[in-house]
PDB file of C-alpha atoms in Angstrom:
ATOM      1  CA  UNK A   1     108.576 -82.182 -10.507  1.00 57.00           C
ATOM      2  CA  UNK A   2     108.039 -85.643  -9.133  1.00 73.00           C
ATOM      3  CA  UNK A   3     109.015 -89.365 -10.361  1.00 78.00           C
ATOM      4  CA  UNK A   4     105.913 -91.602 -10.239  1.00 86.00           C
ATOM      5  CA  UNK A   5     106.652 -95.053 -11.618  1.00 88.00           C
ATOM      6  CA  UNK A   6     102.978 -95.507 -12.187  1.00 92.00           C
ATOM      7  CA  UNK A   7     102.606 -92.620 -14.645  1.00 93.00           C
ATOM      8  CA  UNK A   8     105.160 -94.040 -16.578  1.00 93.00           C
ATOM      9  CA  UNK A   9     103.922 -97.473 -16.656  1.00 94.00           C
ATOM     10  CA  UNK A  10     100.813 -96.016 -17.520  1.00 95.00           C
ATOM     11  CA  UNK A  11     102.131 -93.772 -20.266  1.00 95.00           C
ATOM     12  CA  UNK A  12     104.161 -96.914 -21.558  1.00 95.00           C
ATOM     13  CA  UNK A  13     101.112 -98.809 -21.630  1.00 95.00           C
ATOM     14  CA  UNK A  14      99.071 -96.283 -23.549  1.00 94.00           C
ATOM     15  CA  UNK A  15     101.843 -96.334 -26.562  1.00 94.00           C
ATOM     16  CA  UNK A  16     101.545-100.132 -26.607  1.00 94.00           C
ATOM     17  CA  UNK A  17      97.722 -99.731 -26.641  1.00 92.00           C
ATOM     18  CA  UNK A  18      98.110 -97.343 -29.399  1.00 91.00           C
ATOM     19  CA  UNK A  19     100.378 -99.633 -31.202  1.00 91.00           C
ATOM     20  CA  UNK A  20      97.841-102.302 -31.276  1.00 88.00           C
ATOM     21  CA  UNK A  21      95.216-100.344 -32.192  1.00 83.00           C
ATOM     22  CA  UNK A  22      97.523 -99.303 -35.364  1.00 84.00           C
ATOM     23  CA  UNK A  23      98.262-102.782 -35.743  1.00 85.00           C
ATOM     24  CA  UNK A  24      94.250-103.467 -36.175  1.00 78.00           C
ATOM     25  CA  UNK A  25      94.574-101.074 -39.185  1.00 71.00           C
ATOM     26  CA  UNK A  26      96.429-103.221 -41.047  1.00 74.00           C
ATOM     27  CA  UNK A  27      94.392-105.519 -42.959  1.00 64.00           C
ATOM     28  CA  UNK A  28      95.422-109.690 -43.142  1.00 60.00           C
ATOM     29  CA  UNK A  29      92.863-110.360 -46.009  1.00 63.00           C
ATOM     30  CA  UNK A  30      89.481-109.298 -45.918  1.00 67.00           C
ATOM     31  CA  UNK A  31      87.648-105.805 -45.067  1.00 71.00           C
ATOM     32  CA  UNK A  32      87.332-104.105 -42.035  1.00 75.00           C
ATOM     33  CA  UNK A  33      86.073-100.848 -40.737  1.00 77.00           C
ATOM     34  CA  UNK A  34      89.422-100.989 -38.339  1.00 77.00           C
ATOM     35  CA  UNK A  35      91.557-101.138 -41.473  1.00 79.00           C
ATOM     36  CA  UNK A  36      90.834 -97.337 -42.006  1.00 82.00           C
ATOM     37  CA  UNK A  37      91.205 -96.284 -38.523  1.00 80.00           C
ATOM     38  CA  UNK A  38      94.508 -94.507 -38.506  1.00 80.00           C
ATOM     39  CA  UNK A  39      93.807 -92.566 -41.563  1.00 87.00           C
ATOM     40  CA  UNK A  40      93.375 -89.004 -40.735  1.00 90.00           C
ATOM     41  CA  UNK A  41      91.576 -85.942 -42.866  1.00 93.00           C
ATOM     42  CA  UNK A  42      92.571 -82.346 -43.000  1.00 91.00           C
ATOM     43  CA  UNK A  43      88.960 -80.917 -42.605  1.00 88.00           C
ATOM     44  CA  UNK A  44      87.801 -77.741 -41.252  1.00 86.00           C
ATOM     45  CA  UNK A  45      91.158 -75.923 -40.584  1.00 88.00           C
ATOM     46  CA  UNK A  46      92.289 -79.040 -38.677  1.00 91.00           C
ATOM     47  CA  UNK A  47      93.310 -82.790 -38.688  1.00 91.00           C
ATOM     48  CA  UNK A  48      90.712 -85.196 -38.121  1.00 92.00           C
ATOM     49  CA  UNK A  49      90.410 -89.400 -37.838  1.00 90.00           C
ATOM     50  CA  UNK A  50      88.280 -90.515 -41.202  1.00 89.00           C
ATOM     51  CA  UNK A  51      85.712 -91.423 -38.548  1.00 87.00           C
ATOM     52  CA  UNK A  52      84.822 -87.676 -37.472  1.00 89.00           C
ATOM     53  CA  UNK A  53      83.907 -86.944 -40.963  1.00 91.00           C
ATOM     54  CA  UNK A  54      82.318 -89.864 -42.206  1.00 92.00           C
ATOM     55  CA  UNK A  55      81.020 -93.484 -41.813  1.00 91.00           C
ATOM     56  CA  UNK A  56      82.804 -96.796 -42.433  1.00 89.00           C
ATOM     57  CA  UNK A  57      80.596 -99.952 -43.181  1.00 89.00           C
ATOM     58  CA  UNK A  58      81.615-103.656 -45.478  1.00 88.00           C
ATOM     59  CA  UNK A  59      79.757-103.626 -47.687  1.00 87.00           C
ATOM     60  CA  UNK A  60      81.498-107.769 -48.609  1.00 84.00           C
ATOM     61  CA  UNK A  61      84.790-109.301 -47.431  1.00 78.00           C
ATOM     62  CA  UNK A  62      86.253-107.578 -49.842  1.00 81.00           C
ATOM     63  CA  UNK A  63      85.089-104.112 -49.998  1.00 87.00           C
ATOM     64  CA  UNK A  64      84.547-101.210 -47.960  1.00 88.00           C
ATOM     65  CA  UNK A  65      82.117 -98.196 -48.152  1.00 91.00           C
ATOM     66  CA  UNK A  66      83.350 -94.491 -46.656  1.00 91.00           C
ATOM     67  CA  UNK A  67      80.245 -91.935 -46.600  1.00 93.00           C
ATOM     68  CA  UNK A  68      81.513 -88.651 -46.355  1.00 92.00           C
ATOM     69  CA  UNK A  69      78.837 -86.635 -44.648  1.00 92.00           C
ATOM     70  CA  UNK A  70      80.267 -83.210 -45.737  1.00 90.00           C
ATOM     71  CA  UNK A  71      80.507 -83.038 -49.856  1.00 91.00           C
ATOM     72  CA  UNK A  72      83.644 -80.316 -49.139  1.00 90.00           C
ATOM     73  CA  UNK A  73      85.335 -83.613 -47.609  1.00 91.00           C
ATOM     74  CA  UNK A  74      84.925 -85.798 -50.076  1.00 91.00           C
ATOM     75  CA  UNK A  75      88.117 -85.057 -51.483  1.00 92.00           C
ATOM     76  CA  UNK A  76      90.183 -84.959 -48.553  1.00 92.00           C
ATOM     77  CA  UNK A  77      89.045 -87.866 -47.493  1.00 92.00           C
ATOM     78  CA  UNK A  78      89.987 -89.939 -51.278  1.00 93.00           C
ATOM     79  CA  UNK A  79      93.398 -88.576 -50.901  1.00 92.00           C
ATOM     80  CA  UNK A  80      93.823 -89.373 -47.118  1.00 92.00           C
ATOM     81  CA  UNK A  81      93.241 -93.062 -47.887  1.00 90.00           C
ATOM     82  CA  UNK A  82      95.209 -92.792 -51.189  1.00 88.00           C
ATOM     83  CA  UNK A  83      98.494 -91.689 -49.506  1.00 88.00           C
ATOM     84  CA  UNK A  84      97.614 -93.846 -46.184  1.00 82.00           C
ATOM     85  CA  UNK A  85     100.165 -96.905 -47.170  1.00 75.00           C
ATOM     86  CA  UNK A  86      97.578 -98.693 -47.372  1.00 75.00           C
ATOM     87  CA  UNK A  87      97.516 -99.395 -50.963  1.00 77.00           C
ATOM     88  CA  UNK A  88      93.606 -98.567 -51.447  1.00 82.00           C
ATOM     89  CA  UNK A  89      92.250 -96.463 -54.165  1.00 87.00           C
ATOM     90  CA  UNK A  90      88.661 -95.192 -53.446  1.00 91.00           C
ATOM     91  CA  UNK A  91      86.453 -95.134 -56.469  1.00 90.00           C
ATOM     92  CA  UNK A  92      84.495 -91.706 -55.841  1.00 91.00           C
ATOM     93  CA  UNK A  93      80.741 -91.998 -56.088  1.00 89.00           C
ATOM     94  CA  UNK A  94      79.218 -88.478 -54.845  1.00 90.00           C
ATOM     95  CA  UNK A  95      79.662 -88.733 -51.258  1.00 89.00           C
ATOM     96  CA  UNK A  96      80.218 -92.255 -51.080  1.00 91.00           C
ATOM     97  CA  UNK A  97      83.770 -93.559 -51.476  1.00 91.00           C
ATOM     98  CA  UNK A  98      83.885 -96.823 -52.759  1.00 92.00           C
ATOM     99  CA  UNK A  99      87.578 -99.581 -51.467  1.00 88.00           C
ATOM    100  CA  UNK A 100      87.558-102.307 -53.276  1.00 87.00           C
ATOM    101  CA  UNK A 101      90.121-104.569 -51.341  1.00 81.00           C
ATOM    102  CA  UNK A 102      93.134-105.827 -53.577  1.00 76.00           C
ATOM    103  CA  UNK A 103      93.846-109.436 -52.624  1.00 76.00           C
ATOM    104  CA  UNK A 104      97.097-109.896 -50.441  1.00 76.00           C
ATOM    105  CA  UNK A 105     100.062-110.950 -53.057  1.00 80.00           C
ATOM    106  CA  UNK A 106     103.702-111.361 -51.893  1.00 84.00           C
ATOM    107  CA  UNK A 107     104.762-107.508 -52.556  1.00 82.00           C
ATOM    108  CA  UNK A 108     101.722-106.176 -50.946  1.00 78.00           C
ATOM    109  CA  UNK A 109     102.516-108.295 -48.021  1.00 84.00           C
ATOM    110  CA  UNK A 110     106.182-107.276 -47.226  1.00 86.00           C
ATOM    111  CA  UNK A 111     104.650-103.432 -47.962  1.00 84.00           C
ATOM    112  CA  UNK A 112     102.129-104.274 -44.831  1.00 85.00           C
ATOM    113  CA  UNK A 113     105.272-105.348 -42.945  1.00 89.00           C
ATOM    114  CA  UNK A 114     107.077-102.079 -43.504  1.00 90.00           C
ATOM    115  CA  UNK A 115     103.879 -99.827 -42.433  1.00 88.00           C
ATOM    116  CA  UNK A 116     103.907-102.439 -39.383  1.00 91.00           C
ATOM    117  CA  UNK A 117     107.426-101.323 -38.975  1.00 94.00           C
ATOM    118  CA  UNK A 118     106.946 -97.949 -38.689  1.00 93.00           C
ATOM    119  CA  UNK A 119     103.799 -98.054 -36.460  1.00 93.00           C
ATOM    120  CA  UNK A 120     106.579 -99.954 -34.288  1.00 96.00           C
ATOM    121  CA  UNK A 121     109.129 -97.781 -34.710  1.00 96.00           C
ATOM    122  CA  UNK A 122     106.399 -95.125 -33.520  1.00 95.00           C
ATOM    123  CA  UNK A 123     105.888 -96.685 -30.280  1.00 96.00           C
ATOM    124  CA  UNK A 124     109.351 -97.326 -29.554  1.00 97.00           C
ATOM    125  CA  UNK A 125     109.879 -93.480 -30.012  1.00 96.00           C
ATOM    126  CA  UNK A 126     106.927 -92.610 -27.771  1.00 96.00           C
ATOM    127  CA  UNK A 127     108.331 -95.067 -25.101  1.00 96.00           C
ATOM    128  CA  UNK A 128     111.827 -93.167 -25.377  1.00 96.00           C
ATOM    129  CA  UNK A 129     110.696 -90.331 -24.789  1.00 96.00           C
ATOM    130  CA  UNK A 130     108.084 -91.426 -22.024  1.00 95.00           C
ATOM    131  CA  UNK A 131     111.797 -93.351 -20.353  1.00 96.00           C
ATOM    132  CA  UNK A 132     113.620 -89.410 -20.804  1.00 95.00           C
ATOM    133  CA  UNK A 133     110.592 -87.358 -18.939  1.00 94.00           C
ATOM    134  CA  UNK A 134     111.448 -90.440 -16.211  1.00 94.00           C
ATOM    135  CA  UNK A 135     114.564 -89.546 -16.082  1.00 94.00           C
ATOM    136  CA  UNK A 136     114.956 -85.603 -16.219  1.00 93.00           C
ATOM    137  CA  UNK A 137     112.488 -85.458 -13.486  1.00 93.00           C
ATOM    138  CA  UNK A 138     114.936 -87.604 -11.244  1.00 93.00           C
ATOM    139  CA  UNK A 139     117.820 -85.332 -12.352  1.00 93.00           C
ATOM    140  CA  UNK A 140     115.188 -82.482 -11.407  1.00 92.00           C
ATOM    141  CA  UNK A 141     114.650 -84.346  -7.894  1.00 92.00           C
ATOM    142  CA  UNK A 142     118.398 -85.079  -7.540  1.00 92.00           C
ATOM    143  CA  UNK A 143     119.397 -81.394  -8.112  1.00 92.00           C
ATOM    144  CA  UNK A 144     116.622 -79.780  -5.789  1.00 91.00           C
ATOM    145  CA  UNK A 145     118.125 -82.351  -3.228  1.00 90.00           C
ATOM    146  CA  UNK A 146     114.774 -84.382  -2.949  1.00 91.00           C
ATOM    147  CA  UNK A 147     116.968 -87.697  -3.180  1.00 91.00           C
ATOM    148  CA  UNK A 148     120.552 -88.989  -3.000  1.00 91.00           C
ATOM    149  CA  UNK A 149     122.787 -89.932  -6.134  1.00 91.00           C
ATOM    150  CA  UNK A 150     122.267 -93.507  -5.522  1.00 92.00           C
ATOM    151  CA  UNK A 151     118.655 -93.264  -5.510  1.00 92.00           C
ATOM    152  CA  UNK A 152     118.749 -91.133  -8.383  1.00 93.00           C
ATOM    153  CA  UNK A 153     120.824 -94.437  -9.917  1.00 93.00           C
ATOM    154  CA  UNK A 154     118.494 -97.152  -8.636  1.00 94.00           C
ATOM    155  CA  UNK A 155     115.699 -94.735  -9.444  1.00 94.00           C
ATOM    156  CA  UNK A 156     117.076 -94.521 -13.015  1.00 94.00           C
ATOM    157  CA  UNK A 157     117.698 -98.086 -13.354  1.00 95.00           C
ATOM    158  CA  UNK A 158     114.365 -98.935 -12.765  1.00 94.00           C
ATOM    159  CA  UNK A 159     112.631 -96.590 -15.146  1.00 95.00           C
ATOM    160  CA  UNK A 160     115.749 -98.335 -17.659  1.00 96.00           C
ATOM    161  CA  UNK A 161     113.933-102.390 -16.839  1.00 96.00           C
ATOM    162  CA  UNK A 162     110.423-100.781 -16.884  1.00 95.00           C
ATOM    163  CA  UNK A 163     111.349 -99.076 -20.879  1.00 96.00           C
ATOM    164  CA  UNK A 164     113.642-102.173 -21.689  1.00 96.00           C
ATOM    165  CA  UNK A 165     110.480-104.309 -21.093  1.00 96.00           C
ATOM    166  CA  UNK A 166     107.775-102.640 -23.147  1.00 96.00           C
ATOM    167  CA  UNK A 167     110.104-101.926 -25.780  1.00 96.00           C
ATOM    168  CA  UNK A 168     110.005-106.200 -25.841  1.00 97.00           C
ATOM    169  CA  UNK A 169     106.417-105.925 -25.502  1.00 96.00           C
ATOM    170  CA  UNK A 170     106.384-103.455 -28.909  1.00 96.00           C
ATOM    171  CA  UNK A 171     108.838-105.963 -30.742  1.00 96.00           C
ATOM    172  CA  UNK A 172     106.973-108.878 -29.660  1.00 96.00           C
ATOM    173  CA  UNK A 173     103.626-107.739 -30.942  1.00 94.00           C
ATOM    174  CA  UNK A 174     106.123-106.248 -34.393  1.00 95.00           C
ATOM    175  CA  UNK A 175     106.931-110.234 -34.769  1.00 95.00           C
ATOM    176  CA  UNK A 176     103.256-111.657 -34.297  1.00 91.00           C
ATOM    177  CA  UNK A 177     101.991-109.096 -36.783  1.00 90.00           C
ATOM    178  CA  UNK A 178     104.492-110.057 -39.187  1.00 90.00           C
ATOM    179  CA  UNK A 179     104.023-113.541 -39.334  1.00 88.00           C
ATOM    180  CA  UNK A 180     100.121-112.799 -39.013  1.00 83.00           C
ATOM    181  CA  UNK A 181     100.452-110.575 -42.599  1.00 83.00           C
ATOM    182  CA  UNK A 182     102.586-113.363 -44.212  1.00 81.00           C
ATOM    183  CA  UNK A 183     100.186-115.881 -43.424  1.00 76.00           C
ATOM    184  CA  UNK A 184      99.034-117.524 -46.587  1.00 61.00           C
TER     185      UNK A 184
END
């Protein structure tokens, strides 16, 4: 077991990449085949993103079209975007699944802000845990004798700044997405 700064940077990095990508999901308004990219389908014994199953196109600003390539999908897919947090309700039309787009009122918008919680909550998690592999591996490292107890402190101190700062970066991007959803 070895500490590589980079990694973890890199791992870091990835979470806030997925974060944004969640944060894409979340629609400010109009219809968007990103809105519908976190939602994942049980199909075929497994759990797969909507877009392995089916295509996404707008059909207007404010509706989207799924079509669900394999009928034994179809419903999968309908409940997948029901329980997504969302708030969409397909209207089924064979394979096609039909999301009309609600307009943004005040309670919809504070339930966007929760989901955008979560996601960030999500990524905080995932940089935790990246910030505790860091660190057991320099308690690995410090045990085997591969460093000293103070560099296994400055060592630990510096994976501390480099999770302290992307944990700013995830509330910082929370805070823009929040004021981006109550945006009138």
């Amino acid at each position: 077991m070895s500490y590589d700064k980079k990694d973890l940077e890199r791992r870091m990095e990835g979470a806030l990449t997925s974060l944004s990508t969640e944060f894409g999901g979340l629609r400010t308004g109009r219809a968007s085949v990103n809105l519908l990219d976190s939602i994942m389908v049980p199909a075929y014994g497994s759990t797969v993103p909507l877009n392995q199953v089916a295509s996404v196109t707008v059909t207007d600003t404010r509706m989207l079209s799924v079509n669900v390539w394999d009928k034994s999908v179809v419903g999968a897919a309908d409940r997948a975007i029901r329980e997504s947090g969302l708030g969409l309700n397909p209207v089924v039309d064979g394979q096609n699944l039909r999301l009309p787009i609600p307009p943004l009122n005040e309670e919809r918008r504070k339930e966007l802000q929760k989901v955008a919680g979560k996601y960030a909550e999500s990524a905080r998690v995932a940089i935790r845990n990246i910030r505790r592999d860091g660190m057991d591996s320099l308690k690995a490292m410090e045990k085997d004798g591969e460093i000293s107890e103070d560099r296994h402190h400055a060592l630990s101190d510096e994976v501390q700044k480099l999770t302290d700062t992307y944990v700013a970066k995830v509330d910082e991007a929370l805070k823009a997405k929040e004021a981006e959803i109550m945006q009138v």
